Amino acid sequence: MLTITASAQTTTVVAEPIADLNHNQLTADDTVRAIHNLFKSRRSGGIILTGSAIAGNLLAAYAATESQDENSFLAFSFGNHALMFGTIAAPLAAVGIRKIISYRGGRERRVIHDFRTTRKLPYKIQRRLTPAFFAQPAGKAKSG
């Protein structure tokens, strides 16, 4: 008996960030895509921060109001819950809400429109456009 085993090779192409980003070779469409990637990434980060702060706060509120054994690790008073909310959850939620507002869709459209007409970007947006936003397809950029 003769047995033959065959295997297929697959090639994986990984999109690497552009190491030497030459701004003179980028087109306006590349920049618009990078702006979109930046705004989408920051909005997603804001939603995650706000959601996790709210979920953590609700879990802590549940643990604070649930009657538990006094020796339990999760048993803490309403005052401790308020302190935890004020020092951890509220600032995280505030940062998340600020990101959502700062990088909202309307502002993204306005920045793109202004860029297409004047070829200039606001300083804060220009500073945040790292090579990773140019190298990735829309929606795949990682925020830094």
Coordinates of C-alpha atoms in Angstrom, one line a residue, residues 4 12 20 23 34 38 42 67 76 89 92 98-99 108 111 134 144:
I4 CA 0.5 10.0 -0.3
T12 CA -0.8 35.4 5.0
D20 CA 8.8 55.7 6.3
H23 CA 3.6 62.8 3.2
A34 CA -6.8 58.2 7.7
L38 CA -8.8 58.2 13.5
R42 CA -11.5 57.4 19.0
S67 CA -27.7 42.0 51.4
F76 CA -19.4 47.3 51.1
A89 CA -16.2 55.3 37.3
L92 CA -13.6 57.1 33.1
R98 CA -15.6 63.5 25.9
K99 CA -14.1 61.2 23.2
E108 CA -15.6 64.2 11.1
V111 CA -13.0 68.2 9.1
F134 CA -2.8 55.6 6.9
G144 CA -2.3 55.1 20.1

